[in-house]
Short mmCIF file of C-alpha atoms in Angstrom, two decimals:
data_model
loop_
_atom_site.label_atom_id
_atom_site.label_comp_id
_atom_site.label_asym_id
_atom_site.label_seq_id
_atom_site.Cartn_x
_atom_site.Cartn_y
_atom_site.Cartn_z
CA UNK B 1 -14.30 -51.98 -32.27
CA UNK B 2 -17.77 -53.08 -33.39
CA UNK B 3 -19.01 -52.71 -36.95
CA UNK B 4 -16.11 -50.44 -37.86
CA UNK B 5 -16.95 -47.98 -35.05
CA UNK B 6 -14.81 -47.25 -32.05
CA UNK B 7 -16.35 -48.17 -28.71
CA UNK B 8 -16.98 -45.44 -26.09
CA UNK B 9 -14.38 -47.07 -23.83
CA UNK B 10 -11.71 -46.62 -26.51
CA UNK B 11 -12.59 -42.93 -26.83
CA UNK B 12 -12.27 -42.56 -23.06
CA UNK B 13 -8.83 -44.18 -23.18
CA UNK B 14 -7.68 -41.87 -25.98
CA UNK B 15 -8.96 -38.76 -24.21
CA UNK B 16 -7.31 -39.86 -20.96
CA UNK B 17 -3.96 -40.32 -22.71
CA UNK B 18 -4.24 -36.88 -24.33
CA UNK B 19 -5.09 -35.33 -20.95
CA UNK B 20 -2.10 -37.00 -19.27
CA UNK B 21 0.23 -35.83 -22.04
CA UNK B 22 -1.04 -32.26 -21.68
CA UNK B 23 -0.65 -32.34 -17.91
CA UNK B 24 2.98 -33.41 -18.29
CA UNK B 25 3.81 -31.18 -21.26
CA UNK B 26 2.26 -27.84 -20.30
CA UNK B 27 4.38 -27.20 -17.17
CA UNK B 28 7.57 -27.93 -19.11
CA UNK B 29 6.48 -25.68 -21.98
CA UNK B 30 5.60 -22.92 -19.51
CA UNK B 31 8.98 -23.25 -17.82
CA UNK B 32 10.79 -23.02 -21.16
CA UNK B 33 8.82 -19.96 -22.31
CA UNK B 34 9.29 -18.22 -18.95
CA UNK B 35 13.04 -18.77 -19.05
CA UNK B 36 13.27 -16.67 -22.23
CA UNK B 37 10.97 -13.85 -21.11
CA UNK B 38 12.05 -10.43 -19.91
CA UNK B 39 12.25 -10.38 -16.11
CA UNK B 40 9.81 -7.47 -15.76
CA UNK B 41 7.19 -9.17 -17.93
CA UNK B 42 7.71 -12.46 -16.13
CA UNK B 43 6.96 -10.79 -12.81
CA UNK B 44 3.87 -9.02 -14.20
CA UNK B 45 2.04 -11.81 -16.09
CA UNK B 46 1.95 -15.56 -16.68
CA UNK B 47 3.77 -17.41 -19.44
CA UNK B 48 0.51 -17.93 -21.41
CA UNK B 49 0.49 -14.15 -22.08
CA UNK B 50 4.03 -14.20 -23.49
CA UNK B 51 2.89 -13.27 -27.01
CA UNK B 52 0.56 -10.45 -25.99
CA UNK B 53 1.21 -6.90 -24.88
CA UNK B 54 1.18 -6.63 -21.09
CA UNK B 55 0.15 -3.70 -18.92
CA UNK B 56 2.59 -3.16 -16.07
CA UNK B 57 2.76 -0.91 -13.03
CA UNK B 58 6.45 -0.09 -12.73
CA UNK B 59 8.28 1.73 -9.94
CA UNK B 60 11.19 3.73 -11.31
CA UNK B 61 14.03 5.53 -9.54
CA UNK B 62 15.73 8.35 -11.41
CA UNK B 63 19.47 8.99 -11.14
CA UNK B 64 20.76 11.19 -8.34
CA UNK B 65 19.48 14.76 -8.36
CA UNK B 66 23.03 16.09 -8.28
CA UNK B 67 23.41 14.98 -11.91
CA UNK B 68 20.80 17.50 -13.10
CA UNK B 69 21.97 19.92 -15.82
CA UNK B 70 21.41 23.66 -15.59
CA UNK B 71 19.12 25.07 -18.28
CA UNK B 72 17.60 28.58 -18.39
CA UNK B 73 18.31 29.15 -14.72
CA UNK B 74 16.78 25.84 -13.61
CA UNK B 75 18.24 22.39 -13.18
CA UNK B 76 16.77 19.62 -15.36
CA UNK B 77 17.25 15.86 -15.13
CA UNK B 78 16.12 13.81 -18.15
CA UNK B 79 15.97 10.15 -19.11
CA UNK B 80 13.66 7.38 -20.30
CA UNK B 81 11.64 5.20 -17.94
CA UNK B 82 11.16 2.43 -20.50
CA UNK B 83 14.95 1.88 -20.76
CA UNK B 84 14.83 0.70 -24.38
CA UNK B 85 12.16 -1.92 -23.62
CA UNK B 86 9.65 -0.43 -26.06
CA UNK B 87 5.99 0.22 -25.33
CA UNK B 88 4.01 3.29 -24.35
CA UNK B 89 3.32 5.04 -21.06
CA UNK B 90 -0.40 5.47 -20.42
CA UNK B 91 -0.18 7.19 -17.00
CA UNK B 92 2.26 8.05 -14.23
CA UNK B 93 2.19 9.07 -10.59
CA UNK B 94 4.36 11.03 -8.19
CA UNK B 95 4.36 8.11 -5.71
CA UNK B 96 4.34 4.30 -6.14
CA UNK B 97 0.97 4.19 -4.36
CA UNK B 98 -0.66 6.22 -7.17
CA UNK B 99 0.84 5.00 -10.48
CA UNK B 100 -2.03 6.43 -12.63
CA UNK B 101 -2.39 9.85 -11.02
CA UNK B 102 -1.41 11.91 -14.11
CA UNK B 103 -1.72 11.55 -17.87
CA UNK B 104 1.39 11.63 -20.10
CA UNK B 105 2.55 15.21 -20.70
CA UNK B 106 1.00 16.59 -17.52
CA UNK B 107 3.19 18.26 -14.92
CA UNK B 108 3.26 16.65 -11.47
CA UNK B 109 4.40 18.69 -8.52
CA UNK B 110 6.69 16.68 -6.25
CA UNK B 111 7.19 17.11 -2.52
CA UNK B 112 10.64 18.70 -2.82
CA UNK B 113 9.29 21.43 -5.06
CA UNK B 114 10.47 19.91 -8.33
CA UNK B 115 8.23 19.20 -11.33
CA UNK B 116 7.95 15.80 -13.03
CA UNK B 117 6.73 15.28 -16.60
CA UNK B 118 6.56 11.85 -18.30
CA UNK B 119 5.77 11.54 -22.04
CA UNK B 120 4.05 8.69 -23.87
CA UNK B 121 7.32 7.40 -25.33
CA UNK B 122 8.80 7.10 -21.81
CA UNK B 123 10.99 10.19 -21.78
CA UNK B 124 10.80 12.11 -18.53
CA UNK B 125 12.14 15.35 -17.11
CA UNK B 126 12.47 16.49 -13.52
CA UNK B 127 12.91 20.25 -13.15
CA UNK B 128 14.40 21.69 -9.96
CA UNK B 129 13.96 25.44 -9.25
CA UNK B 130 17.36 25.57 -7.50
CA UNK B 131 20.48 23.48 -7.60
CA UNK B 132 19.67 20.22 -5.80
CA UNK B 133 22.11 18.82 -3.25
CA UNK B 134 20.38 15.47 -2.72
CA UNK B 135 22.30 12.61 -4.34
CA UNK B 136 19.38 10.17 -3.95
CA UNK B 137 17.23 9.84 -7.08
CA UNK B 138 13.52 10.63 -7.22
CA UNK B 139 11.20 7.59 -6.99
CA UNK B 140 7.94 7.53 -8.94
CA UNK B 141 5.66 5.07 -10.75
CA UNK B 142 4.09 4.72 -14.16
CA UNK B 143 1.71 2.48 -16.09
CA UNK B 144 2.93 1.19 -19.45
CA UNK B 145 1.86 -1.21 -22.18
CA UNK B 146 4.96 -3.30 -22.92
CA UNK B 147 5.18 -5.48 -26.05
CA UNK B 148 6.42 -9.08 -25.66
CA UNK B 149 10.19 -9.34 -25.34
CA UNK B 150 12.37 -12.45 -25.27
CA UNK B 151 16.01 -12.54 -24.24
CA UNK B 152 18.93 -14.85 -23.47
CA UNK B 153 20.00 -12.74 -20.51
CA UNK B 154 18.46 -15.18 -18.03
CA UNK B 155 20.60 -18.06 -19.29
CA UNK B 156 23.71 -15.87 -19.46
CA UNK B 157 23.27 -14.87 -15.83
CA UNK B 158 22.70 -18.45 -14.68
CA UNK B 159 25.57 -19.94 -16.67
CA UNK B 160 27.89 -17.22 -15.41
CA UNK B 161 26.77 -17.63 -11.79
CA UNK B 162 29.40 -18.80 -9.37
CA UNK B 163 29.59 -22.57 -8.96
CA UNK B 164 27.08 -23.60 -11.66
CA UNK B 165 29.71 -25.30 -13.83
CA UNK B 166 31.24 -27.28 -10.97
CA UNK B 167 27.80 -28.32 -9.71
CA UNK B 168 26.90 -29.55 -13.20
CA UNK B 169 30.05 -31.71 -13.23
CA UNK B 170 29.28 -32.95 -9.70
CA UNK B 171 25.80 -34.06 -10.81
CA UNK B 172 27.26 -35.97 -13.77
CA UNK B 173 29.87 -37.53 -11.49
CA UNK B 174 27.10 -38.74 -9.19
CA UNK B 175 24.48 -39.76 -11.75
CA UNK B 176 26.51 -41.70 -14.34
CA UNK B 177 28.29 -44.17 -12.01
CA UNK B 178 25.14 -44.43 -9.84
CA UNK B 179 23.31 -45.63 -12.95
CA UNK B 180 25.97 -47.90 -14.44
CA UNK B 181 27.04 -49.71 -11.24
CA UNK B 182 23.53 -50.95 -10.20
CA UNK B 183 22.90 -52.16 -13.77
CA UNK B 184 26.11 -54.21 -13.79
CA UNK B 185 25.45 -55.77 -10.39
CA UNK B 186 21.73 -56.34 -11.01
CA UNK B 187 22.30 -57.95 -14.40
CA UNK B 188 24.53 -60.66 -12.90
CA UNK B 189 22.12 -61.19 -9.99
CA UNK B 190 19.07 -61.30 -12.27
CA UNK B 191 20.64 -63.95 -14.53
CA UNK B 192 21.52 -66.09 -11.53
CA UNK B 193 18.00 -65.82 -10.10
CA UNK B 194 16.40 -66.53 -13.49
CA UNK B 195 18.52 -69.37 -14.94
CA UNK B 196 20.80 -70.84 -12.27
CA UNK B 197 19.52 -73.32 -9.70
CA UNK B 198 20.91 -73.05 -6.17
CA UNK B 199 19.53 -73.37 -2.62
CA UNK B 200 17.62 -70.36 -1.30
CA UNK B 201 16.86 -68.83 -4.69
CA UNK B 202 13.13 -68.43 -3.95
CA UNK B 203 13.94 -66.80 -0.60
CA UNK B 204 16.26 -64.28 -2.26
CA UNK B 205 13.58 -63.42 -4.84
CA UNK B 206 11.07 -62.86 -2.04
CA UNK B 207 13.55 -60.59 -0.22
CA UNK B 208 14.08 -58.55 -3.39
CA UNK B 209 10.33 -58.08 -3.77
CA UNK B 210 10.05 -57.08 -0.10
CA UNK B 211 12.83 -54.50 -0.41
CA UNK B 212 10.86 -52.72 -3.13
CA UNK B 213 8.49 -51.29 -0.52
CA UNK B 214 11.14 -50.14 1.99
CA UNK B 215 11.01 -46.28 2.16
CA UNK B 216 14.28 -44.53 1.43
CA UNK B 217 13.80 -42.13 4.35
CA UNK B 218 13.52 -45.01 6.83
CA UNK B 219 16.80 -46.63 5.81
CA UNK B 220 18.82 -43.48 5.12
CA UNK B 221 20.10 -42.72 8.62
CA UNK B 222 20.89 -46.35 9.61
CA UNK B 223 22.76 -46.77 6.33
CA UNK B 224 24.74 -43.58 6.94
CA UNK B 225 25.70 -44.69 10.45
CA UNK B 226 26.82 -48.07 9.15
CA UNK B 227 28.84 -46.46 6.37
CA UNK B 228 30.46 -43.99 8.76
CA UNK B 229 31.42 -46.88 11.04
CA UNK B 230 33.01 -48.79 8.18
CA UNK B 231 34.81 -45.64 7.01
CA UNK B 232 36.15 -44.96 10.49
CA UNK B 233 37.37 -48.54 10.78
CA UNK B 234 39.33 -48.34 7.52
CA UNK B 235 40.33 -44.69 8.03
CA UNK B 236 38.62 -43.24 4.95
CA UNK B 237 36.46 -40.07 4.78
CA UNK B 238 32.74 -40.58 5.26
CA UNK B 239 31.48 -38.14 2.60
CA UNK B 240 32.93 -39.14 -0.75
CA UNK B 241 31.68 -40.01 -4.22
CA UNK B 242 32.18 -43.68 -3.41
CA UNK B 243 29.72 -43.38 -0.55
CA UNK B 244 26.96 -41.84 -2.64
CA UNK B 245 27.57 -44.38 -5.44
CA UNK B 246 27.13 -47.23 -2.96
CA UNK B 247 24.02 -45.59 -1.47
CA UNK B 248 22.34 -45.16 -4.84
CA UNK B 249 23.34 -48.70 -5.76
CA UNK B 250 21.69 -50.04 -2.62
CA UNK B 251 18.49 -48.08 -3.17
CA UNK B 252 18.31 -48.98 -6.87
CA UNK B 253 19.20 -52.68 -6.79
CA UNK B 254 15.80 -54.12 -5.71
CA UNK B 255 13.91 -52.56 -8.63
CA UNK B 256 16.73 -53.36 -11.06
CA UNK B 257 16.96 -57.01 -10.04
CA UNK B 258 13.17 -57.39 -10.09
CA UNK B 259 12.77 -55.95 -13.60
CA UNK B 260 15.79 -57.70 -15.12
CA UNK B 261 15.09 -61.06 -13.50
CA UNK B 262 11.51 -61.14 -14.81
CA UNK B 263 12.66 -60.07 -18.26
CA UNK B 264 15.46 -62.66 -18.43
CA UNK B 265 13.19 -65.41 -17.15
CA UNK B 266 10.92 -64.79 -20.15
CA UNK B 267 13.65 -65.36 -22.72
CA UNK B 268 13.31 -68.56 -24.83
CA UNK B 269 14.67 -71.59 -22.96
CA UNK B 270 15.68 -73.22 -26.27
CA UNK B 271 18.38 -70.60 -26.83
CA UNK B 272 19.98 -71.36 -23.46
CA UNK B 273 19.80 -75.11 -23.96
CA UNK B 274 21.32 -74.86 -27.44
CA UNK B 275 24.19 -72.76 -26.08
CA UNK B 276 24.86 -75.28 -23.31
CA UNK B 277 24.85 -78.13 -25.83
CA UNK B 278 27.51 -76.22 -27.77
CA UNK B 279 29.63 -76.08 -24.62
CA UNK B 280 28.97 -72.46 -23.53
CA UNK B 281 29.40 -71.63 -19.85
CA UNK B 282 26.92 -69.57 -17.83
CA UNK B 283 29.18 -66.54 -18.12
CA UNK B 284 29.36 -66.88 -21.91
CA UNK B 285 25.60 -67.35 -22.17
CA UNK B 286 25.06 -64.30 -20.01
CA UNK B 287 27.55 -62.12 -21.88
CA UNK B 288 26.85 -63.15 -25.48
CA UNK B 289 23.14 -64.06 -25.43
CA UNK B 290 21.24 -62.73 -22.42
CA UNK B 291 22.73 -59.23 -22.23
CA UNK B 292 22.05 -58.31 -25.91
CA UNK B 293 18.51 -59.68 -25.67
CA UNK B 294 17.89 -57.79 -22.41
CA UNK B 295 18.79 -54.36 -23.75
CA UNK B 296 15.17 -53.01 -23.57
CA UNK B 297 14.97 -53.84 -19.86
CA UNK B 298 18.42 -52.41 -19.23
CA UNK B 299 17.45 -49.18 -21.01
CA UNK B 300 14.19 -48.93 -19.04
CA UNK B 301 15.94 -49.15 -15.72
CA UNK B 302 18.69 -46.78 -16.89
CA UNK B 303 16.09 -44.08 -17.56
CA UNK B 304 14.51 -44.39 -14.12
CA UNK B 305 17.81 -44.64 -12.25
CA UNK B 306 19.42 -41.71 -14.08
CA UNK B 307 16.37 -39.48 -13.55
CA UNK B 308 16.33 -40.38 -9.86
CA UNK B 309 20.04 -39.80 -9.23
CA UNK B 310 20.20 -36.61 -11.34
CA UNK B 311 17.25 -34.98 -9.55
CA UNK B 312 18.13 -36.30 -6.09
CA UNK B 313 19.05 -33.82 -3.37
CA UNK B 314 18.44 -35.69 -0.12
CA UNK B 315 20.94 -38.54 -0.67
CA UNK B 316 23.47 -36.12 -2.17
CA UNK B 317 23.29 -33.80 0.86
CA UNK B 318 23.64 -36.71 3.30
CA UNK B 319 26.38 -38.74 1.63
CA UNK B 320 28.27 -36.05 -0.29
CA UNK B 321 27.80 -32.81 1.66
CA UNK B 322 26.65 -29.26 1.01
CA UNK B 323 29.99 -27.51 0.50
CA UNK B 324 30.65 -25.42 -2.60
CA UNK B 325 32.99 -28.07 -3.99
CA UNK B 326 30.57 -30.99 -3.45
CA UNK B 327 27.20 -29.34 -4.12
CA UNK B 328 25.20 -30.92 -6.95
CA UNK B 329 23.15 -28.94 -9.46
CA UNK B 330 19.84 -29.38 -7.62
CA UNK B 331 21.47 -28.06 -4.45
CA UNK B 332 22.86 -25.07 -6.31
CA UNK B 333 19.36 -24.35 -7.59
CA UNK B 334 18.03 -24.42 -4.03
CA UNK B 335 20.71 -21.88 -3.06
CA UNK B 336 19.63 -19.62 -5.92
CA UNK B 337 16.05 -19.89 -4.67
CA UNK B 338 17.12 -18.95 -1.18
CA UNK B 339 19.31 -16.00 -2.07
CA UNK B 340 17.39 -14.69 -5.09
CA UNK B 341 13.82 -15.65 -4.35
CA UNK B 342 12.44 -12.67 -6.24
CA UNK B 343 14.40 -13.22 -9.46
CA UNK B 344 12.02 -15.64 -11.15
CA UNK B 345 13.81 -15.31 -14.47
CA UNK B 346 16.92 -16.85 -12.89
CA UNK B 347 14.95 -19.67 -11.29
CA UNK B 348 13.12 -20.64 -14.49
CA UNK B 349 16.34 -20.68 -16.51
CA UNK B 350 18.11 -22.68 -13.79
CA UNK B 351 15.28 -25.19 -13.54
CA UNK B 352 15.21 -25.76 -17.29
CA UNK B 353 18.97 -26.24 -17.38
CA UNK B 354 18.61 -29.02 -14.79
CA UNK B 355 16.05 -30.93 -16.89
CA UNK B 356 17.90 -30.70 -20.22
CA UNK B 357 20.12 -33.72 -19.52
CA UNK B 358 17.29 -35.98 -18.24
CA UNK B 359 15.22 -35.04 -21.30
CA UNK B 360 18.08 -36.01 -23.60
CA UNK B 361 18.46 -39.35 -21.82
CA UNK B 362 14.72 -40.03 -21.90
CA UNK B 363 14.21 -39.24 -25.59
CA UNK B 364 17.31 -41.25 -26.49
CA UNK B 365 16.09 -44.41 -24.73
CA UNK B 366 12.31 -43.94 -24.62
CA UNK B 367 11.63 -46.40 -27.46
CA UNK B 368 12.90 -49.18 -25.20
CA UNK B 369 11.01 -47.98 -22.13
CA UNK B 370 7.55 -49.47 -22.69
CA UNK B 371 8.86 -52.71 -24.19
CA UNK B 372 11.25 -53.24 -21.30
CA UNK B 373 8.70 -52.43 -18.59
CA UNK B 374 5.95 -54.62 -20.05
CA UNK B 375 8.29 -57.55 -20.47
CA UNK B 376 10.02 -57.10 -17.12
CA UNK B 377 7.02 -56.37 -14.91
CA UNK B 378 4.94 -59.45 -15.76
CA UNK B 379 6.00 -63.05 -15.90
#
């Protein structure tokens, strides 16, 4: 800042931060809004039009013709195409290919000889000259202006879907231990590498840094084969929660040790020396001094590890399986996408349910995130 004025570079930084925040926030906001929208409106327009009236071309199938009621020597079938959704019909057509063929109140002659009339408020009547014997309902289309409508039906359908509850518990069973176990192991290792002198310490630190760049996909199959061999030797099943906990621990340890070691190495040496003068052992120093002071770094890694394990599907499918009893929440969402690809209202609600827990974890620990990363990433 020069002469009380902000430099152009500072303005660029501020605008860049605002842009990044918008890029991360808008998709989440759109997902949340879409999850509460009516399924017909969601299929017809984007989430940014959620508060405006939307014009929709709707294909409607009337009940079976055999339900028509006799009136003045003819058989009449009545109903409402809007189905209590509100709005107004601006046009209708005798076939889905021509949804705006007739104006409301006009009579449309159908192929079977019946007459169709649709009113502005959505009420319709199909008049048959003789008693119909066709149980299949008449199919026609209409154009309507539908006001915005929000509902909880999407969440009710997802939460009542088969297997959602068990998959949610499976994800928690995978994510929580897979976050806690690497932190416990890495904290001990980081203290030893930061404050204890022993042969080969520099080599171990170099190996940890090297393991940071090893791709998960490259080591996944060899690790699975090794684990299956060990399981067969001891006579234990290969796909268990223990296996996926160990896999996530192995993939998460290099980053955890790197961050925690750098953070602990930056703690004041005088505190350690004073504790040793008072007769404290390394374990007591670690437990009573280093761990409380390292909480920001521990929280930073906890956020990353929990987000990774909660959203993971590849490791869960390989080490846990894809059965109904073992399937995690992300896998259940994939199944919903495969079997109900057209029901976007279900997919948006399901996706938002999966990110609720990570959001809670992030906002609970986010105040420690930057402090822990800045202190742990640079020495």
